[in-house]
Amino acid sequence: MSNAPAPMAAASNGPSPATPGAPKQTNTNLTVSRGLSDWLRANRTSIAFTSYQTGQLFLVGVTPGGTVSFNQQNFSRAMGVCYQPGRLYLGTSHQIWRLENMLRPGETANQHFDMALIPRNAQTTGDVDVHEVGTDAAGRVIFVNTKYSCLATLDLNHSFRPIWKPDFISKLAPEDRCHLNGMAMDGGAPRYVTAVSRSDSLTGWRERRHEGGVLIEVATDRIVTDQLSMPHSPRVHGDHVLALDSGRGHLIRIDPASGERADIAFCPGFLRGMSLHNGHALVTVSKPRNGTFAGLALDTALVSRDAEAWCGVLIVNLASGDIVEWIKLDGFITELFDVAVMPGVVCPMSIGPDTPEMRSTISFDREISPLS
């Protein structure tokens, strides 16, 4: 890792008022590696990441002065995030939000934000424990419906429309049987998924966290491998599949033909969420809820390395396995979920759905559309 944090002037709207019933928030200190600003500029991207623990969406970019900008907004139990040019999809506690960039070409918001994402639509799914979110070739939202152990899309009349389930799941029931959690989109369709186990009973995966995690090929229902520990976030990368072997703390490469795996990098924390960009993997890591990763190889690995678990975003060079840049959160926020790169965006911001800014921010097409 880069061994010195960079000085950081975080440009942020700050959090909106807490969701009723949510725990009172205390401070979280954000530090970044010395080269993060240069890495973002060199790779022409910004970053979005989420914390379901505090229900926040973070957008990370670079100000005109070269400092790292953090913009954060409250979204109840913020989970999977998917970026498409000018648009962000975000899974939350019971809705999937669509945020749109309200800026016209050449416009900026608050003098230096080149993207201003505004919540324009929230499709209500109910509490189905939305995990990862993607879009298919037709532009449909596809999401991992963890509570019902299936992949699903949105429906105008119902909470969701199931489109696929693993062969070993005998019934769609709100039982989180196998903890289906990750989805790799490829060629405009879901190609692989991850699940913590092949359990077909109520929360049966909880007793199988240390082994038996699976990578499944969606089109054929083939189990590519069942030798993983709490896997998350599969991603197609050339002829291989990258995934997070979270129970071991490793970013791994899997041969989809043989199922053989190879370690790329050890990451100090519980891995969830991955985005690929220019030969790098951006991953989120979290601290344990109970002080230890009990029963997981990750716990032993941290002890053997005399290391403490992190909460943050790590940028891994896929060729070398080195962690080249990072964002670290210390304080109240200890758990993150997903991360997405936003190519071509320098310094993004968003507006929260229940804020004074949302009520007063109005944009419209200047051209009057004829009635017919």
CSV table of C-alpha atoms in Angstrom, one decimal:
chain,number,residue,atom,x,y,z
A,1,MET,CA,0.0,0.0,0.0
A,2,SER,CA,1.0,3.6,-0.4
A,3,ASN,CA,2.3,4.3,3.1
A,4,ALA,CA,1.4,7.9,3.7
A,5,PRO,CA,-2.1,9.5,3.7
A,6,ALA,CA,-2.6,12.5,1.6
A,7,PRO,CA,-3.9,15.8,3.0
A,8,MET,CA,-7.5,16.0,2.0
A,9,ALA,CA,-10.0,18.8,1.7
A,10,ALA,CA,-13.3,17.0,1.3
A,11,ALA,CA,-15.9,18.9,-0.6
A,12,SER,CA,-19.2,17.7,0.5
A,13,ASN,CA,-22.8,18.7,0.9
A,14,GLY,CA,-22.7,16.7,4.1
A,15,PRO,CA,-25.2,14.1,5.3
A,16,SER,CA,-28.9,14.9,5.2
A,17,PRO,CA,-31.0,14.5,8.4
A,18,ALA,CA,-30.9,10.9,9.7
A,19,THR,CA,-33.6,8.5,8.9
A,20,PRO,CA,-36.2,8.3,11.7
A,21,GLY,CA,-35.3,5.5,14.0
A,22,ALA,CA,-31.7,5.3,12.7
A,23,PRO,CA,-28.9,5.4,15.3
A,24,LYS,CA,-27.4,8.8,16.0
A,25,GLN,CA,-24.4,9.3,13.8
A,26,THR,CA,-21.0,10.2,15.1
A,27,ASN,CA,-17.9,11.3,13.2
A,28,THR,CA,-16.0,9.2,10.7
A,29,ASN,CA,-12.6,10.3,9.6
A,30,LEU,CA,-11.8,9.7,6.0
A,31,THR,CA,-8.1,9.5,4.8
A,32,VAL,CA,-6.8,8.7,1.4
A,33,SER,CA,-3.5,7.5,0.0
A,34,ARG,CA,-1.1,10.1,-1.2
A,35,GLY,CA,-1.5,9.2,-4.9
A,36,LEU,CA,-5.3,8.8,-5.0
A,37,SER,CA,-6.0,12.2,-6.6
A,38,ASP,CA,-3.4,11.5,-9.3
A,39,TRP,CA,-4.7,8.0,-9.9
A,40,LEU,CA,-8.3,9.3,-10.4
A,41,ARG,CA,-7.1,11.9,-12.8
A,42,ALA,CA,-4.8,9.6,-14.7
A,43,ASN,CA,-7.5,7.0,-15.1
A,44,ARG,CA,-10.2,9.6,-15.9
A,45,THR,CA,-12.7,8.3,-13.4
A,46,SER,CA,-14.5,9.0,-10.1
A,47,ILE,CA,-15.9,6.5,-7.7
A,48,ALA,CA,-19.2,5.7,-6.0
A,49,PHE,CA,-19.4,3.5,-2.9
A,50,THR,CA,-22.1,2.6,-0.4
A,51,SER,CA,-22.5,1.9,3.3
A,52,TYR,CA,-25.6,0.0,4.3
A,53,GLN,CA,-24.7,0.3,7.9
A,54,THR,CA,-25.3,4.1,7.9
A,55,GLY,CA,-27.4,4.2,4.7
A,56,GLN,CA,-25.1,6.5,2.7
A,57,LEU,CA,-24.0,6.9,-0.9
A,58,PHE,CA,-20.5,8.4,-1.3
A,59,LEU,CA,-19.2,10.0,-4.5
A,60,VAL,CA,-15.5,10.6,-4.7
A,61,GLY,CA,-13.8,12.8,-7.3
A,62,VAL,CA,-11.1,15.5,-7.6
A,63,THR,CA,-11.7,19.2,-7.3
A,64,PRO,CA,-10.1,21.7,-9.7
A,65,GLY,CA,-7.5,22.4,-7.0
A,66,GLY,CA,-6.4,18.7,-7.0
A,67,THR,CA,-7.8,17.7,-3.6
A,68,VAL,CA,-10.0,14.6,-3.2
A,69,SER,CA,-13.8,15.5,-3.0
A,70,PHE,CA,-16.2,13.4,-0.9
A,71,ASN,CA,-19.9,14.0,-1.4
A,72,GLN,CA,-22.3,11.9,0.7
A,73,GLN,CA,-26.1,11.6,0.9
A,74,ASN,CA,-28.4,9.4,2.9
A,75,PHE,CA,-30.3,6.5,1.3
A,76,SER,CA,-31.8,4.0,3.7
A,77,ARG,CA,-29.6,0.9,3.7
A,78,ALA,CA,-27.6,1.8,0.6
A,79,MET,CA,-26.5,-1.4,-1.1
A,80,GLY,CA,-25.8,-2.3,-4.7
A,81,VAL,CA,-24.8,0.5,-7.1
A,82,CYS,CA,-24.5,0.5,-10.9
A,83,TYR,CA,-23.3,3.4,-13.0
A,84,GLN,CA,-24.3,4.0,-16.6
A,85,PRO,CA,-23.3,7.2,-18.4
A,86,GLY,CA,-25.2,10.0,-16.8
A,87,ARG,CA,-27.2,7.6,-14.6
A,88,LEU,CA,-26.8,5.8,-11.3
A,89,TYR,CA,-28.9,2.9,-10.0
A,90,LEU,CA,-28.9,2.3,-6.2
A,91,GLY,CA,-30.5,-0.5,-4.3
A,92,THR,CA,-31.8,0.4,-0.8
A,93,SER,CA,-33.9,-1.1,2.0
A,94,HIS,CA,-37.1,-1.4,0.0
A,95,GLN,CA,-36.5,0.5,-3.2
A,96,ILE,CA,-34.3,0.8,-6.2
A,97,TRP,CA,-33.4,4.4,-7.0
A,98,ARG,CA,-32.6,5.9,-10.4
A,99,LEU,CA,-30.5,9.1,-10.2
A,100,GLU,CA,-30.0,11.2,-13.3
A,101,ASN,CA,-27.4,13.8,-14.1
A,102,MET,CA,-29.3,17.1,-14.3
A,103,LEU,CA,-26.4,19.1,-15.8
A,104,ARG,CA,-26.2,20.0,-19.5
A,105,PRO,CA,-22.9,19.7,-21.4
A,106,GLY,CA,-20.4,22.3,-20.1
A,107,GLU,CA,-22.4,23.1,-17.0
A,108,THR,CA,-21.1,22.7,-13.4
A,109,ALA,CA,-22.8,22.7,-10.0
A,110,ASN,CA,-21.5,24.7,-7.1
A,111,GLN,CA,-18.6,25.8,-9.3
A,112,HIS,CA,-16.7,22.6,-9.6
A,113,PHE,CA,-19.0,19.5,-9.8
A,114,ASP,CA,-19.2,18.3,-13.3
A,115,MET,CA,-22.0,15.8,-12.5
A,116,ALA,CA,-25.1,16.4,-10.3
A,117,LEU,CA,-27.1,13.2,-9.7
A,118,ILE,CA,-30.7,13.8,-8.8
A,119,PRO,CA,-33.1,11.1,-7.6
A,120,ARG,CA,-35.8,10.9,-10.4
A,121,ASN,CA,-37.5,7.6,-9.7
A,122,ALA,CA,-37.7,5.0,-6.9
A,123,GLN,CA,-39.2,1.7,-7.7
A,124,THR,CA,-40.6,0.1,-4.6
A,125,THR,CA,-39.7,-3.6,-4.2
A,126,GLY,CA,-40.4,-4.1,-0.5
A,127,ASP,CA,-37.7,-5.5,1.8
A,128,VAL,CA,-36.3,-8.2,-0.5
A,129,ASP,CA,-32.7,-7.5,0.5
A,130,VAL,CA,-31.5,-6.1,-2.8
A,131,HIS,CA,-27.7,-6.8,-3.2
A,132,GLU,CA,-26.0,-6.2,-6.5
A,133,VAL,CA,-27.7,-4.2,-9.3
A,134,GLY,CA,-27.0,-4.2,-13.1
A,135,THR,CA,-28.7,-3.4,-16.4
A,136,ASP,CA,-29.2,-5.7,-19.4
A,137,ALA,CA,-28.9,-5.1,-23.1
A,138,ALA,CA,-32.5,-3.7,-23.2
A,139,GLY,CA,-31.8,-1.3,-20.3
A,140,ARG,CA,-33.8,-3.4,-17.8
A,141,VAL,CA,-32.7,-3.3,-14.2
A,142,ILE,CA,-31.5,-6.7,-13.0
A,143,PHE,CA,-30.8,-7.2,-9.4
A,144,VAL,CA,-29.9,-9.9,-6.9
A,145,ASN,CA,-33.0,-10.6,-4.8
A,146,THR,CA,-31.2,-12.2,-1.8
A,147,LYS,CA,-34.2,-12.7,0.4
A,148,TYR,CA,-36.0,-14.8,-2.3
A,149,SER,CA,-32.8,-16.5,-3.6
A,150,CYS,CA,-33.2,-15.4,-7.2
A,151,LEU,CA,-32.3,-12.8,-9.9
A,152,ALA,CA,-35.2,-10.4,-10.6
A,153,THR,CA,-36.2,-7.4,-12.6
A,154,LEU,CA,-38.6,-4.6,-11.8
A,155,ASP,CA,-42.3,-4.9,-12.4
A,156,LEU,CA,-44.9,-2.1,-12.8
A,157,ASN,CA,-47.5,-4.0,-10.8
A,158,HIS,CA,-45.6,-6.2,-8.4
A,159,SER,CA,-42.6,-6.0,-6.1
A,160,PHE,CA,-40.4,-7.8,-8.6
A,161,ARG,CA,-40.4,-10.3,-11.5
A,162,PRO,CA,-38.2,-13.3,-10.9
A,163,ILE,CA,-36.1,-14.2,-14.0
A,164,TRP,CA,-33.8,-16.9,-12.7
A,165,LYS,CA,-33.1,-19.0,-9.6
A,166,PRO,CA,-30.4,-21.7,-8.9
A,167,ASP,CA,-31.4,-25.3,-9.7
A,168,PHE,CA,-31.0,-26.3,-6.0
A,169,ILE,CA,-33.6,-23.8,-4.8
A,170,SER,CA,-36.9,-25.6,-4.8
A,171,LYS,CA,-39.1,-22.6,-4.1
A,172,LEU,CA,-39.1,-18.8,-4.1
A,173,ALA,CA,-39.7,-18.0,-0.5
A,174,PRO,CA,-38.6,-15.1,1.7
A,175,GLU,CA,-36.0,-17.2,3.5
A,176,ASP,CA,-32.6,-16.2,2.2
A,177,ARG,CA,-31.8,-19.9,1.8
A,178,CYS,CA,-28.3,-19.8,0.1
A,179,HIS,CA,-27.4,-16.1,0.4
A,180,LEU,CA,-27.3,-15.4,-3.3
A,181,ASN,CA,-25.4,-12.1,-3.3
A,182,GLY,CA,-23.3,-11.3,-6.4
A,183,MET,CA,-23.9,-11.0,-10.2
A,184,ALA,CA,-21.5,-10.7,-13.1
A,185,MET,CA,-23.1,-9.0,-16.2
A,186,ASP,CA,-21.5,-9.8,-19.5
A,187,GLY,CA,-22.7,-9.1,-23.0
A,188,GLY,CA,-25.8,-7.4,-21.7
A,189,ALA,CA,-27.0,-10.4,-19.6
A,190,PRO,CA,-26.3,-11.9,-16.2
A,191,ARG,CA,-23.6,-14.6,-16.7
A,192,TYR,CA,-22.4,-15.7,-13.3
A,193,VAL,CA,-23.6,-15.4,-9.7
A,194,THR,CA,-22.2,-16.1,-6.3
A,195,ALA,CA,-23.9,-17.7,-3.3
A,196,VAL,CA,-22.5,-18.6,0.1
A,197,SER,CA,-23.9,-22.2,-0.1
A,198,ARG,CA,-26.2,-24.6,-1.9
A,199,SER,CA,-28.6,-24.6,1.1
A,200,ASP,CA,-32.3,-25.0,0.3
A,201,SER,CA,-33.6,-24.2,3.8
A,202,LEU,CA,-34.3,-21.1,5.9
A,203,THR,CA,-31.0,-19.2,6.3
A,204,GLY,CA,-29.2,-22.5,5.9
A,205,TRP,CA,-26.1,-20.7,4.5
A,206,ARG,CA,-25.2,-19.3,8.0
A,207,GLU,CA,-23.8,-22.6,9.1
A,208,ARG,CA,-21.7,-23.0,5.9
A,209,ARG,CA,-19.8,-19.7,5.9
A,210,HIS,CA,-16.3,-21.2,5.9
A,211,GLU,CA,-16.7,-23.5,2.9
A,212,GLY,CA,-19.0,-24.6,0.1
A,213,GLY,CA,-19.5,-21.1,-1.5
A,214,VAL,CA,-20.4,-21.4,-5.2
A,215,LEU,CA,-19.9,-19.6,-8.5
A,216,ILE,CA,-22.7,-20.5,-10.8
A,217,GLU,CA,-23.0,-20.1,-14.6
A,218,VAL,CA,-26.5,-18.6,-15.1
A,219,ALA,CA,-27.2,-19.9,-18.7
A,220,THR,CA,-26.4,-23.5,-17.9
A,221,ASP,CA,-26.9,-23.7,-14.1
A,222,ARG,CA,-23.4,-25.2,-13.9
A,223,ILE,CA,-21.6,-25.0,-10.6
A,224,VAL,CA,-18.2,-23.6,-11.8
A,225,THR,CA,-16.7,-24.2,-8.3
A,226,ASP,CA,-18.0,-24.9,-4.8
A,227,GLN,CA,-14.6,-24.4,-3.1
A,228,LEU,CA,-15.2,-20.8,-2.0
A,229,SER,CA,-15.7,-19.1,1.4
A,230,MET,CA,-18.5,-16.5,1.4
A,231,PRO,CA,-17.9,-15.4,-2.2
A,232,HIS,CA,-19.1,-12.0,-3.5
A,233,SER,CA,-19.1,-9.8,-6.6
A,234,PRO,CA,-18.1,-12.0,-9.6
A,235,ARG,CA,-16.8,-10.0,-12.6
A,236,VAL,CA,-15.9,-11.2,-16.1
A,237,HIS,CA,-12.4,-10.3,-16.9
A,238,GLY,CA,-11.1,-11.6,-20.3
A,239,ASP,CA,-11.2,-15.4,-20.3
A,240,HIS,CA,-11.5,-15.6,-16.5
A,241,VAL,CA,-13.9,-14.6,-13.7
A,242,LEU,CA,-12.7,-12.4,-10.9
A,243,ALA,CA,-14.4,-12.8,-7.5
A,244,LEU,CA,-14.0,-12.0,-3.8
A,245,ASP,CA,-13.3,-15.0,-1.7
A,246,SER,CA,-14.5,-13.0,1.3
A,247,GLY,CA,-14.1,-15.6,4.0
A,248,ARG,CA,-10.4,-15.9,3.2
A,249,GLY,CA,-9.9,-12.2,2.5
A,250,HIS,CA,-8.7,-12.7,-1.1
A,251,LEU,CA,-9.4,-11.2,-4.5
A,252,ILE,CA,-9.2,-14.3,-6.7
A,253,ARG,CA,-9.1,-15.3,-10.4
A,254,ILE,CA,-11.2,-18.4,-11.5
A,255,ASP,CA,-10.9,-20.4,-14.6
A,256,PRO,CA,-14.5,-20.9,-15.7
A,257,ALA,CA,-13.8,-24.1,-17.5
A,258,SER,CA,-12.0,-26.0,-14.7
A,259,GLY,CA,-13.0,-24.0,-11.7
A,260,GLU,CA,-9.4,-23.7,-10.6
A,261,ARG,CA,-8.7,-20.5,-8.6
A,262,ALA,CA,-5.6,-18.4,-8.1
A,263,ASP,CA,-5.2,-15.7,-5.5
A,264,ILE,CA,-4.4,-12.2,-6.7
A,265,ALA,CA,-4.3,-10.1,-3.5
A,266,PHE,CA,-5.0,-10.3,0.2
A,267,CYS,CA,-7.2,-7.5,1.5
A,268,PRO,CA,-7.4,-6.7,5.2
A,269,GLY,CA,-11.1,-6.8,5.9
A,270,PHE,CA,-14.3,-8.5,4.8
A,271,LEU,CA,-14.6,-8.0,1.0
A,272,ARG,CA,-17.9,-7.0,-0.6
A,273,GLY,CA,-18.3,-5.1,-3.9
A,274,MET,CA,-15.9,-4.8,-6.8
A,275,SER,CA,-15.5,-2.7,-9.9
A,276,LEU,CA,-12.9,-3.1,-12.7
A,277,HIS,CA,-11.2,-0.2,-14.5
A,278,ASN,CA,-8.0,0.0,-16.6
A,279,GLY,CA,-6.3,-3.1,-15.2
A,280,HIS,CA,-7.4,-2.4,-11.6
A,281,ALA,CA,-10.0,-3.8,-9.3
A,282,LEU,CA,-11.6,-1.4,-6.8
A,283,VAL,CA,-13.0,-3.3,-3.8
A,284,THR,CA,-14.6,-2.5,-0.5
A,285,VAL,CA,-13.5,-3.9,2.8
A,286,SER,CA,-15.3,-3.8,6.2
A,287,LYS,CA,-14.5,-4.4,9.8
A,288,PRO,CA,-16.1,-7.3,11.7
A,289,ARG,CA,-19.3,-6.6,13.6
A,290,ASN,CA,-18.3,-8.6,16.7
A,291,GLY,CA,-14.6,-7.9,16.8
A,292,THR,CA,-13.6,-11.0,15.0
A,293,PHE,CA,-14.4,-12.9,11.8
A,294,ALA,CA,-15.2,-16.0,13.9
A,295,GLY,CA,-15.0,-19.2,12.0
A,296,LEU,CA,-13.4,-17.7,8.9
A,297,ALA,CA,-9.9,-18.2,7.6
A,298,LEU,CA,-9.8,-14.4,7.3
A,299,ASP,CA,-9.5,-14.1,11.1
A,300,THR,CA,-6.5,-16.3,11.1
A,301,ALA,CA,-4.9,-14.6,8.2
A,302,LEU,CA,-5.2,-11.2,9.9
A,303,VAL,CA,-3.6,-12.6,13.0
A,304,SER,CA,-0.8,-14.2,11.1
A,305,ARG,CA,0.0,-10.9,9.3
A,306,ASP,CA,-0.3,-8.9,12.6
A,307,ALA,CA,-2.9,-6.8,10.8
A,308,GLU,CA,-6.1,-5.0,11.8
A,309,ALA,CA,-9.2,-5.1,9.6
A,310,TRP,CA,-9.9,-2.0,7.5
A,311,CYS,CA,-13.1,-0.2,6.5
A,312,GLY,CA,-12.5,1.4,3.1
A,313,VAL,CA,-12.0,1.1,-0.6
A,314,LEU,CA,-8.8,-0.5,-2.0
A,315,ILE,CA,-7.5,-0.2,-5.5
A,316,VAL,CA,-5.6,-3.3,-6.6
A,317,ASN,CA,-3.3,-3.6,-9.6
A,318,LEU,CA,-4.5,-6.9,-11.2
A,319,ALA,CA,-1.1,-7.5,-12.9
A,320,SER,CA,1.0,-7.3,-9.7
A,321,GLY,CA,-1.6,-7.9,-7.0
A,322,ASP,CA,-0.4,-4.7,-5.2
A,323,ILE,CA,-2.8,-2.4,-3.4
A,324,VAL,CA,-1.7,0.9,-5.1
A,325,GLU,CA,-4.2,3.4,-3.7
A,326,TRP,CA,-6.9,3.5,-0.9
A,327,ILE,CA,-9.6,5.3,1.0
A,328,LYS,CA,-9.9,4.5,4.7
A,329,LEU,CA,-12.8,5.2,7.1
A,330,ASP,CA,-12.2,5.3,10.8
A,331,GLY,CA,-14.9,6.0,13.4
A,332,PHE,CA,-18.6,5.3,13.3
A,333,ILE,CA,-18.7,3.8,9.8
A,334,THR,CA,-17.2,0.3,9.9
A,335,GLU,CA,-19.0,-1.5,7.1
A,336,LEU,CA,-19.3,-0.8,3.3
A,337,PHE,CA,-21.1,-2.7,0.6
A,338,ASP,CA,-20.6,-1.9,-3.1
A,339,VAL,CA,-18.3,0.3,-5.3
A,340,ALA,CA,-18.7,1.5,-8.9
A,341,VAL,CA,-16.3,3.5,-11.1
A,342,MET,CA,-17.8,6.4,-13.0
A,343,PRO,CA,-15.5,6.8,-16.1
A,344,GLY,CA,-15.2,10.3,-17.6
A,345,VAL,CA,-16.6,12.0,-14.5
A,346,VAL,CA,-14.1,14.2,-12.6
A,347,CYS,CA,-16.0,15.5,-9.6
A,348,PRO,CA,-19.6,14.2,-9.0
A,349,MET,CA,-22.2,15.2,-6.4
A,350,SER,CA,-25.7,14.0,-5.6
A,351,ILE,CA,-28.7,15.3,-3.8
A,352,GLY,CA,-30.5,13.1,-1.2
A,353,PRO,CA,-34.1,12.2,-1.7
A,354,ASP,CA,-35.4,13.8,1.5
A,355,THR,CA,-33.5,17.0,1.7
A,356,PRO,CA,-34.3,20.7,1.4
A,357,GLU,CA,-32.1,20.7,-1.7
A,358,MET,CA,-34.3,18.1,-3.4
A,359,ARG,CA,-37.4,20.2,-2.9
A,360,SER,CA,-35.8,23.3,-4.3
A,361,THR,CA,-33.7,21.8,-7.1
A,362,ILE,CA,-35.8,22.1,-10.3
A,363,SER,CA,-34.6,21.6,-13.9
A,364,PHE,CA,-36.5,21.3,-17.1
A,365,ASP,CA,-36.1,21.2,-20.9
A,366,ARG,CA,-36.2,24.8,-22.2
A,367,GLU,CA,-37.9,23.7,-25.4
A,368,ILE,CA,-41.7,23.5,-25.3
A,369,SER,CA,-42.9,20.2,-26.6
A,370,PRO,CA,-46.0,20.3,-28.8
A,371,LEU,CA,-49.1,18.4,-27.8
A,372,SER,CA,-49.0,16.2,-30.8
